[in-house]
PDB file of C-alpha atoms in Angstrom:
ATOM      1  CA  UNK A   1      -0.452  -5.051  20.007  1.00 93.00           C
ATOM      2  CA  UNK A   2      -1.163  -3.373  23.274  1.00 94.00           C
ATOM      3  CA  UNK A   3       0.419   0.266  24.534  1.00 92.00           C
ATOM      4  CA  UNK A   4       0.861   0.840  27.782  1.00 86.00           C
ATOM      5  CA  UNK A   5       1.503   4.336  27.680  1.00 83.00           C
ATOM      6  CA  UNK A   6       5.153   4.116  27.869  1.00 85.00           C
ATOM      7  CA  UNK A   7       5.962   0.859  25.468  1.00 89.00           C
ATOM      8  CA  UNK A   8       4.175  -0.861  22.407  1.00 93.00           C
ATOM      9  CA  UNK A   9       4.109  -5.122  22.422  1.00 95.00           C
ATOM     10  CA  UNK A  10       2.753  -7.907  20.947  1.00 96.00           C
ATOM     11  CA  UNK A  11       0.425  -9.981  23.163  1.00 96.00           C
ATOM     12  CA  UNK A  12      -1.711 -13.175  22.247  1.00 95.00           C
ATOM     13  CA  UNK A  13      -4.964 -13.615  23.503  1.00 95.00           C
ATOM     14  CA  UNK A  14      -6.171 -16.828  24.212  1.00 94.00           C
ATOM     15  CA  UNK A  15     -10.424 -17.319  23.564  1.00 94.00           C
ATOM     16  CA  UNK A  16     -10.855 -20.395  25.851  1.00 95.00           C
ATOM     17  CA  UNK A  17      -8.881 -19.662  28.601  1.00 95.00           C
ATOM     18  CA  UNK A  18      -9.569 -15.738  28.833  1.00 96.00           C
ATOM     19  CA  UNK A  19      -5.876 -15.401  28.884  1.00 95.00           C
ATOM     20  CA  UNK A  20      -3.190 -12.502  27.689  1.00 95.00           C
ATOM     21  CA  UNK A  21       0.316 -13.483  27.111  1.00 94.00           C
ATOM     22  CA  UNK A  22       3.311 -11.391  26.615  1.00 95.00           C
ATOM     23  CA  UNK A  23       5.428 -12.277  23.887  1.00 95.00           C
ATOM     24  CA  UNK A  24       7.982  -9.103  23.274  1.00 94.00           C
ATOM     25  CA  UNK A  25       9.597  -7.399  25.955  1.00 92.00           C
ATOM     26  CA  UNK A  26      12.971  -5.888  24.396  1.00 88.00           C
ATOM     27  CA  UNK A  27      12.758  -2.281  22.673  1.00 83.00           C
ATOM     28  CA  UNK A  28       9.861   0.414  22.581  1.00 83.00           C
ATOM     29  CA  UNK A  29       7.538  -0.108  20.044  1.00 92.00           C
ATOM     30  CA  UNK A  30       6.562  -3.531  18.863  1.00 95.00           C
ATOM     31  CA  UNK A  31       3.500  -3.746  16.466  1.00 94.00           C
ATOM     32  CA  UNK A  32       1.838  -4.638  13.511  1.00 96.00           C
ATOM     33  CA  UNK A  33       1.539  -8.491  14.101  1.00 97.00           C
ATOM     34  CA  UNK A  34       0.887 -11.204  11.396  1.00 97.00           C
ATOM     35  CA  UNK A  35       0.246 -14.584  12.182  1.00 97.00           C
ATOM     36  CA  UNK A  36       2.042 -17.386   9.591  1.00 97.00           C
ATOM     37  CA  UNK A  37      -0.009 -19.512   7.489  1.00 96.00           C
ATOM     38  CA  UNK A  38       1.052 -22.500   9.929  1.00 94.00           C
ATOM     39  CA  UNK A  39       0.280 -20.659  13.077  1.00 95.00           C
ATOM     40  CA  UNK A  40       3.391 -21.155  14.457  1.00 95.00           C
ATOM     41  CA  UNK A  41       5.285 -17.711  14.567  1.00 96.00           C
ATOM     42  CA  UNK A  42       4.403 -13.827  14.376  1.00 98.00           C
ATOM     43  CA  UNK A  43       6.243 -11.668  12.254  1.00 98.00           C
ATOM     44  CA  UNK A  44       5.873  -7.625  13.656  1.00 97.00           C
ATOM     45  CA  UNK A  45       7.556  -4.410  13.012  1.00 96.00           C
ATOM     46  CA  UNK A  46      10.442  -3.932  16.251  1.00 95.00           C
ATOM     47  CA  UNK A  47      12.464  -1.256  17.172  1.00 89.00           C
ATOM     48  CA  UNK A  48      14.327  -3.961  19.503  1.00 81.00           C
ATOM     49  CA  UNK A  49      17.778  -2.643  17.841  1.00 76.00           C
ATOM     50  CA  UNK A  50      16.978   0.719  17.956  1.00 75.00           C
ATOM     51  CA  UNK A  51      16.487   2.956  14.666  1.00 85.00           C
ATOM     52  CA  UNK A  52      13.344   2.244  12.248  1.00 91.00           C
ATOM     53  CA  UNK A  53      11.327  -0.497  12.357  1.00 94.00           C
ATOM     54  CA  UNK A  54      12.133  -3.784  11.225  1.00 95.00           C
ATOM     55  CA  UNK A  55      11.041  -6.978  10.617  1.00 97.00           C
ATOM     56  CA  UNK A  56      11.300  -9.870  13.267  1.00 96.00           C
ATOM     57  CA  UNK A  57       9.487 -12.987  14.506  1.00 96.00           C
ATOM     58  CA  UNK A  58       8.565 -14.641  17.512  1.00 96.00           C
ATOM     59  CA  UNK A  59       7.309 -18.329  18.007  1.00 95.00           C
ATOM     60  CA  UNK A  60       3.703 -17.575  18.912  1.00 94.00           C
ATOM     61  CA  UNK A  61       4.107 -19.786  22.102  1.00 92.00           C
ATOM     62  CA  UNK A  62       6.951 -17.383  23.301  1.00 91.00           C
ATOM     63  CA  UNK A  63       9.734 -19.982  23.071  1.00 92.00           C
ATOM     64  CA  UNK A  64      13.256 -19.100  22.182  1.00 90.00           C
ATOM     65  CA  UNK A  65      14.313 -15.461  21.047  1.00 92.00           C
ATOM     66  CA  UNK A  66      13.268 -13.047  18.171  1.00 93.00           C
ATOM     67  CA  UNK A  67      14.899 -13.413  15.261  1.00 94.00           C
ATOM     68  CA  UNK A  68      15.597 -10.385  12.785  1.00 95.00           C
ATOM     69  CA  UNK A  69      14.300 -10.504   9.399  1.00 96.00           C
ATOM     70  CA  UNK A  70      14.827  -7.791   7.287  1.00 95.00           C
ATOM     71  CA  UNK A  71      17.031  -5.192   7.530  1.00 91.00           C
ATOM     72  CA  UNK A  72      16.528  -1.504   6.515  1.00 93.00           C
ATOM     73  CA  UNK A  73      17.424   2.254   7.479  1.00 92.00           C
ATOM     74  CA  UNK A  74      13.547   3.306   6.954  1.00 93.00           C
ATOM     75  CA  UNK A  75      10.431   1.333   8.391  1.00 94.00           C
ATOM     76  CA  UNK A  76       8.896  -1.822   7.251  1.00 96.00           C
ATOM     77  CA  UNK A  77       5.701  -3.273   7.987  1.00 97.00           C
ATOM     78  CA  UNK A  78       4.447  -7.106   7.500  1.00 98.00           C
ATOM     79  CA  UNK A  79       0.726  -7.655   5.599  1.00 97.00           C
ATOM     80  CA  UNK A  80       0.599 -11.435   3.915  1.00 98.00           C
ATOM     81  CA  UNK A  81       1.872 -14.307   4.021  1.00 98.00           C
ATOM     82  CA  UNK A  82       1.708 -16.422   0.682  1.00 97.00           C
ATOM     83  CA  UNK A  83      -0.170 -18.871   1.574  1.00 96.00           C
ATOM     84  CA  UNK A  84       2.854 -21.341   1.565  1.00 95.00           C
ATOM     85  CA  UNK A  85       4.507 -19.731   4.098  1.00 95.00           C
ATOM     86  CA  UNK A  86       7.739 -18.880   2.108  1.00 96.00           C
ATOM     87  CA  UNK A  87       6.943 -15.351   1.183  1.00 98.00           C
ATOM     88  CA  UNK A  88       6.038 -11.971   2.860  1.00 98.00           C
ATOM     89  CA  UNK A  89       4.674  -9.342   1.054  1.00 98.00           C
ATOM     90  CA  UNK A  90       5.551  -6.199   3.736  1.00 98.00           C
ATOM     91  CA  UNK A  91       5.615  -2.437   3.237  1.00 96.00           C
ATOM     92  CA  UNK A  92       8.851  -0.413   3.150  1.00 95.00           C
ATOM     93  CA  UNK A  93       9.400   3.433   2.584  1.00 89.00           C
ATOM     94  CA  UNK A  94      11.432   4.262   0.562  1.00 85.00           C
ATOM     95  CA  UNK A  95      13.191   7.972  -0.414  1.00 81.00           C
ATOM     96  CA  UNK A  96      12.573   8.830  -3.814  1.00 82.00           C
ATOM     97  CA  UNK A  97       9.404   6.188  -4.505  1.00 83.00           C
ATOM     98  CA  UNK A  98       7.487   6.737  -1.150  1.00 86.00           C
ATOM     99  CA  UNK A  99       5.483   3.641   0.617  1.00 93.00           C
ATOM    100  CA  UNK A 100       6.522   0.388  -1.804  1.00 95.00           C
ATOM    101  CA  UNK A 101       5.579  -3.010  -1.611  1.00 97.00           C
ATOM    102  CA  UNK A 102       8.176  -5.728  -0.954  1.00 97.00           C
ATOM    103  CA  UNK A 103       8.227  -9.484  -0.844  1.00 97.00           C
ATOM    104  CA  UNK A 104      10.622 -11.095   1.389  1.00 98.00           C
ATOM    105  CA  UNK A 105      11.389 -14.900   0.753  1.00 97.00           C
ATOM    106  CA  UNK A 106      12.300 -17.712   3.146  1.00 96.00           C
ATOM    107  CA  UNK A 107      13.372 -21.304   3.330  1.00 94.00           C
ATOM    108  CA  UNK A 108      13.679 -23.875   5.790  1.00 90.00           C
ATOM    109  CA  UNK A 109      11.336 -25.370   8.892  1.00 88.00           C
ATOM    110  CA  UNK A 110      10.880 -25.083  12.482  1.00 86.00           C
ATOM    111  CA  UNK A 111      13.003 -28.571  12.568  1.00 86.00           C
ATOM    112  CA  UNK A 112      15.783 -27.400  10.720  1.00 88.00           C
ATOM    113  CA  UNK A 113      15.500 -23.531  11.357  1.00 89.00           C
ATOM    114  CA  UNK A 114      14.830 -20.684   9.268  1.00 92.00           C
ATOM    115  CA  UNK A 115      16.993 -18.701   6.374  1.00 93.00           C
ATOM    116  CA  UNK A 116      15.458 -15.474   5.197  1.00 94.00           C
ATOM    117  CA  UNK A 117      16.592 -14.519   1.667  1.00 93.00           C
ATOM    118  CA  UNK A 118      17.412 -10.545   0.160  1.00 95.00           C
ATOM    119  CA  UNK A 119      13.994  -8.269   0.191  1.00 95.00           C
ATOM    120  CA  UNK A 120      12.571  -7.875  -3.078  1.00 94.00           C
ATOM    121  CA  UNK A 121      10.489  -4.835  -4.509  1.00 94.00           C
ATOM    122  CA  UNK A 122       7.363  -6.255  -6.322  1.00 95.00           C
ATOM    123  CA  UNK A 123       6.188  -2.310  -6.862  1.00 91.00           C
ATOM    124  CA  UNK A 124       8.023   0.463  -6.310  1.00 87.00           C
ATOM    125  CA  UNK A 125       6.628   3.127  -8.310  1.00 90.00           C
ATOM    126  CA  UNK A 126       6.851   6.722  -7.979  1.00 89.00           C
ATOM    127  CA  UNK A 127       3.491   6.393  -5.972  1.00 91.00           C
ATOM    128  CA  UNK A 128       2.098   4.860  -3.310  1.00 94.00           C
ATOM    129  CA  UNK A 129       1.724   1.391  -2.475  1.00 95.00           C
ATOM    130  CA  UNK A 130       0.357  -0.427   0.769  1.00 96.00           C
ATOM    131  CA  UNK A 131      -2.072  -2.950   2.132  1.00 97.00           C
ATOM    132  CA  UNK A 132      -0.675  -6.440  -0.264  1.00 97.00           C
ATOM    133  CA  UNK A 133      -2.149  -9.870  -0.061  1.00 98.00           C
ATOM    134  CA  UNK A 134      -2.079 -12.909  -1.553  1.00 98.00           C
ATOM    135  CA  UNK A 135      -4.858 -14.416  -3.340  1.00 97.00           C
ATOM    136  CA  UNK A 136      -5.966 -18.182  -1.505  1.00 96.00           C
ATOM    137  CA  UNK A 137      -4.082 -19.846  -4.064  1.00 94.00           C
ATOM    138  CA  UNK A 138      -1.123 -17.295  -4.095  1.00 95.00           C
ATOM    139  CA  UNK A 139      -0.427 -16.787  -7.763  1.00 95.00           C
ATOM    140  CA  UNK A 140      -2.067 -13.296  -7.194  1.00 96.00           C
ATOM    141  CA  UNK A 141      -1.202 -10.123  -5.178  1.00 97.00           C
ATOM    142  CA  UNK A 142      -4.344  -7.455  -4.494  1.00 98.00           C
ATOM    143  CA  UNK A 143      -2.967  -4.040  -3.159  1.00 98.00           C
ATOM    144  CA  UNK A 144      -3.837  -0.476  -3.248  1.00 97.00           C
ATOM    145  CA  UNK A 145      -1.836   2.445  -4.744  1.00 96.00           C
ATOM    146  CA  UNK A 146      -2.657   5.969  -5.404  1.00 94.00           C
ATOM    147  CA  UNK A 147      -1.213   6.078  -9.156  1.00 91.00           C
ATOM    148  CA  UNK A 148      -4.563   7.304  -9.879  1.00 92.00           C
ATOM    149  CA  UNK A 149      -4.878  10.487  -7.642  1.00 92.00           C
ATOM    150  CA  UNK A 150      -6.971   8.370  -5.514  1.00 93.00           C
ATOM    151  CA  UNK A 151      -6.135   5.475  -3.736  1.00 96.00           C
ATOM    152  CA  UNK A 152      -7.355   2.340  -5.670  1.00 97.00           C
ATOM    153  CA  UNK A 153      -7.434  -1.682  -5.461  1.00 98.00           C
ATOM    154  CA  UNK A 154      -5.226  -3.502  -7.714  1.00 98.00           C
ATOM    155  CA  UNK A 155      -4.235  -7.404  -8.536  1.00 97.00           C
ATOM    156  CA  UNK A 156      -1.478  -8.247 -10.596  1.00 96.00           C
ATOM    157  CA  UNK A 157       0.049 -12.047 -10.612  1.00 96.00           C
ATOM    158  CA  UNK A 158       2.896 -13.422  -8.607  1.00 95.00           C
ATOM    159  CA  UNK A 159       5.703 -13.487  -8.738  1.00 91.00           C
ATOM    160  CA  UNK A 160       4.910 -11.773 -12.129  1.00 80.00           C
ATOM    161  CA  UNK A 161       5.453 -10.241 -14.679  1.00 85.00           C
ATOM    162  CA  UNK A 162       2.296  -9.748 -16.096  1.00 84.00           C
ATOM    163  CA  UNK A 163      -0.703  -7.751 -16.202  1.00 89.00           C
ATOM    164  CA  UNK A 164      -2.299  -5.092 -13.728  1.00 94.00           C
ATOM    165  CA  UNK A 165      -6.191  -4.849 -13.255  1.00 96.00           C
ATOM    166  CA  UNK A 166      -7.852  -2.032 -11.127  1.00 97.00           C
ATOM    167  CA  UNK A 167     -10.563  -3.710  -8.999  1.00 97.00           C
ATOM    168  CA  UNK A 168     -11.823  -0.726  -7.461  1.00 96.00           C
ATOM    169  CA  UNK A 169     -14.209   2.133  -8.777  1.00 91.00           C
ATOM    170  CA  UNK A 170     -14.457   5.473  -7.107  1.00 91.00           C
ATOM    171  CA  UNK A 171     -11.885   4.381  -4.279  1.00 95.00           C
ATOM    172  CA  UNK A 172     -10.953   1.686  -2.826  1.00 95.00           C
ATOM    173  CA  UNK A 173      -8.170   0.179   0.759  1.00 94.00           C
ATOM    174  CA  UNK A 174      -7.607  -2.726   2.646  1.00 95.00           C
ATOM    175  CA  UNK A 175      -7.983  -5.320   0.035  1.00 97.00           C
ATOM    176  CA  UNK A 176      -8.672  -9.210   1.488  1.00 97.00           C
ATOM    177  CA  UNK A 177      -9.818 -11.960   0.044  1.00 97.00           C
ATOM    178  CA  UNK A 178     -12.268 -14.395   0.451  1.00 96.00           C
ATOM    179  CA  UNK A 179     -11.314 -18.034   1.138  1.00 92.00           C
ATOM    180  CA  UNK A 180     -13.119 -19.827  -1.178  1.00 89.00           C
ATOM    181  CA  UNK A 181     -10.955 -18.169  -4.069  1.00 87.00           C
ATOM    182  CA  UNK A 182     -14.399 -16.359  -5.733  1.00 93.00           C
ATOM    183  CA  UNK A 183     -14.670 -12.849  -4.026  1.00 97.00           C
ATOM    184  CA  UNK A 184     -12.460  -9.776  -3.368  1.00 98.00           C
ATOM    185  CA  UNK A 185     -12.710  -7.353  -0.898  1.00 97.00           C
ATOM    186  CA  UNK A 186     -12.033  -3.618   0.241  1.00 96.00           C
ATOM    187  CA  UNK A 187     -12.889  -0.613   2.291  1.00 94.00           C
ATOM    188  CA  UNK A 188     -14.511   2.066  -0.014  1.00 93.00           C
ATOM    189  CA  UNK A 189     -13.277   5.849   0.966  1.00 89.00           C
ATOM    190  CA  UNK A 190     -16.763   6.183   2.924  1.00 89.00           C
ATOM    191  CA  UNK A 191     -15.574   3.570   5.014  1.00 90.00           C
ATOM    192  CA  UNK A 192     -18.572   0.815   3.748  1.00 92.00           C
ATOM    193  CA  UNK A 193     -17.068  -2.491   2.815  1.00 94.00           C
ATOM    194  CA  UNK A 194     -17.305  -3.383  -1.162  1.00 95.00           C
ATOM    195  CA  UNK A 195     -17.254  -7.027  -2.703  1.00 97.00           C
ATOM    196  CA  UNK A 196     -15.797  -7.963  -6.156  1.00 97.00           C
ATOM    197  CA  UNK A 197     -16.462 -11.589  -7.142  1.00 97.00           C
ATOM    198  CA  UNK A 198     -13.689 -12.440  -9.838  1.00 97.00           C
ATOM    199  CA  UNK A 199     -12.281 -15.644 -12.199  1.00 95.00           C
ATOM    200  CA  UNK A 200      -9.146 -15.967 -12.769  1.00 93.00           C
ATOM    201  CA  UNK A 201      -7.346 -18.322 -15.989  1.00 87.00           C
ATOM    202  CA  UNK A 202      -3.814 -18.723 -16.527  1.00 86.00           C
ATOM    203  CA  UNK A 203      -2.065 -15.367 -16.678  1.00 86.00           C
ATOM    204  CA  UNK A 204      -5.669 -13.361 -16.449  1.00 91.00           C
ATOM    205  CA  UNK A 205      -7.398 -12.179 -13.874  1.00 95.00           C
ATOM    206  CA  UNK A 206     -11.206 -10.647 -14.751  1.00 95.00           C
ATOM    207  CA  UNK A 207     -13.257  -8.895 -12.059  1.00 95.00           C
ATOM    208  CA  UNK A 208     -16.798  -7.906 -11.652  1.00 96.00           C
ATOM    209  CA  UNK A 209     -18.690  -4.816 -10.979  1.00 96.00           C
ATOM    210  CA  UNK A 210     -17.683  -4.651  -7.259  1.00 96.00           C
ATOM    211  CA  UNK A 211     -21.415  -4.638  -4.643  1.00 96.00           C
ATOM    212  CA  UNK A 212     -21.933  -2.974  -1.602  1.00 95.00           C
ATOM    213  CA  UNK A 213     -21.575  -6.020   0.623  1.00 93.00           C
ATOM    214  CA  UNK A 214     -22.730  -4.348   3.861  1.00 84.00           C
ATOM    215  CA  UNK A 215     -24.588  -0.927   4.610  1.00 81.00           C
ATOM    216  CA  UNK A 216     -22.567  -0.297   7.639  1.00 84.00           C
ATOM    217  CA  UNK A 217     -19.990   1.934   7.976  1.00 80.00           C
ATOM    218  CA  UNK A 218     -16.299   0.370   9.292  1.00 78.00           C
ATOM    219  CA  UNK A 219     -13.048   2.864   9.860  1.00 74.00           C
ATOM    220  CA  UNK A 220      -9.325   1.541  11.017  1.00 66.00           C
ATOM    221  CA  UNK A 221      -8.827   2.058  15.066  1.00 57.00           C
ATOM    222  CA  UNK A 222      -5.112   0.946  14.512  1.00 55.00           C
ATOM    223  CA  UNK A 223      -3.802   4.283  13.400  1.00 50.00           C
ATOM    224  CA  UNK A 224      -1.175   5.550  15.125  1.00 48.00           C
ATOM    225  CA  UNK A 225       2.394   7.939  15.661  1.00 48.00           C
ATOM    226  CA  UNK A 226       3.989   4.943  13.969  1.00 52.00           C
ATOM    227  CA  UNK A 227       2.476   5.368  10.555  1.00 55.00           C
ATOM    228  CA  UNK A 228       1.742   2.148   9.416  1.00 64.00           C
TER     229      UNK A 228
END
């Protein structure tokens, strides 16, 4: 996303050619991209009909219109994509239950078009919730949530039910994980980044003693008035 000072838009930024293209242009504020497993569209967070912020997507080469996703009176944000391509975990608030995470389902192809199916809640506790994403394999979903007091890392399976396992010690954001399906990690509240390799069997998920995986420090640049 780029802001121009007046407007907020998603660009794409091509490494070979040096190149910036434009792909929204209707309403003010436009962020919070997420590219689809396939590479083929970007779902994003648009005001384009006025009121909170929704989800839509694009075709990442800028052909044809935005399409609406989701609909809802208070903001959502995309995070991950199952790695199938045929659910969205996103972030909605939510009065009552705060920040929850949702999963939104699709079906269909780019040759036979799209159908997006009724949002789901996947946890919507009285706490906090953010930050969801699949495992590689997506039978899990890491996220954090500040049930604690603190804000920690958590996996539990999907679509579930099932257990919950804290991955986290002392603090724990941004979960991702690794692509060869062994490690899991997160940004620890002193802004280092913290490794967790894990196993996982059936309906069971067992994680190690997570391991400072770099000394460095690294902090979020993305914050801003929108409050995702």
């Amino acid at each position: 996303e780029i802001v121009d000072g007046k407007r907020r838009d998603i660009w794409v930024y091509e490494w070979e050619r040096d190149t910036l293209t434009r792909l929204t242009f209707a309403g003010e504020s436009n962020a919070y991209p997420v590219w689809t497993p396939d590479s083929q569209r970007i779902v994003y967070s648009s005001q384009e009909k006025g009121g909170a912020l929704n989800l839509w997507w694009i075709r990442a080469d800028g052909a044809g219109n935005p399409q609406r996703l989701a609909e809802s009176k208070t903001a959502q944000y995309p995070r991950s994509w199952r790695p199938d391509g045929k659910v969205l975990a996103f972030r909605q608030s939510n009065s009552g239950t705060g920040t929850d995470i949702m999963t939104l389902p699709l079906e269909g192809d780019e040759k036979s078009g799209w159908k997006a199916g009724e949002p789901k809640p996947f946890v919507n506790s009285p706490f906090n919730e953010d930050q969801p994403a699949f495992s590689p394999d997506g039978r899990w979903l890491a996220y954090q949530s500040n049930e604690s007091g603190n804000n920690e890392v958590y996996v539990r399976p999907f679509p579930g039910p099932g257990g919950k396992w804290q991955i986290s010690t002392g603090g724990g954001l941004y979960p991702k994980w690794s692509r060869n399906g062994k490690e899991l990690f997160y940004r620890s509240t002193d802004s280092k980044i913290m490794a967790a390799t894990y196993t996982a069997s059936g309906d069971t998920f067992r994680a190690d003693k997570p391991q400072l995986w770099s000394p460095g420090q690294f902090t979020d640049p993305s914050s801003s008035a929108l409050g995702g």
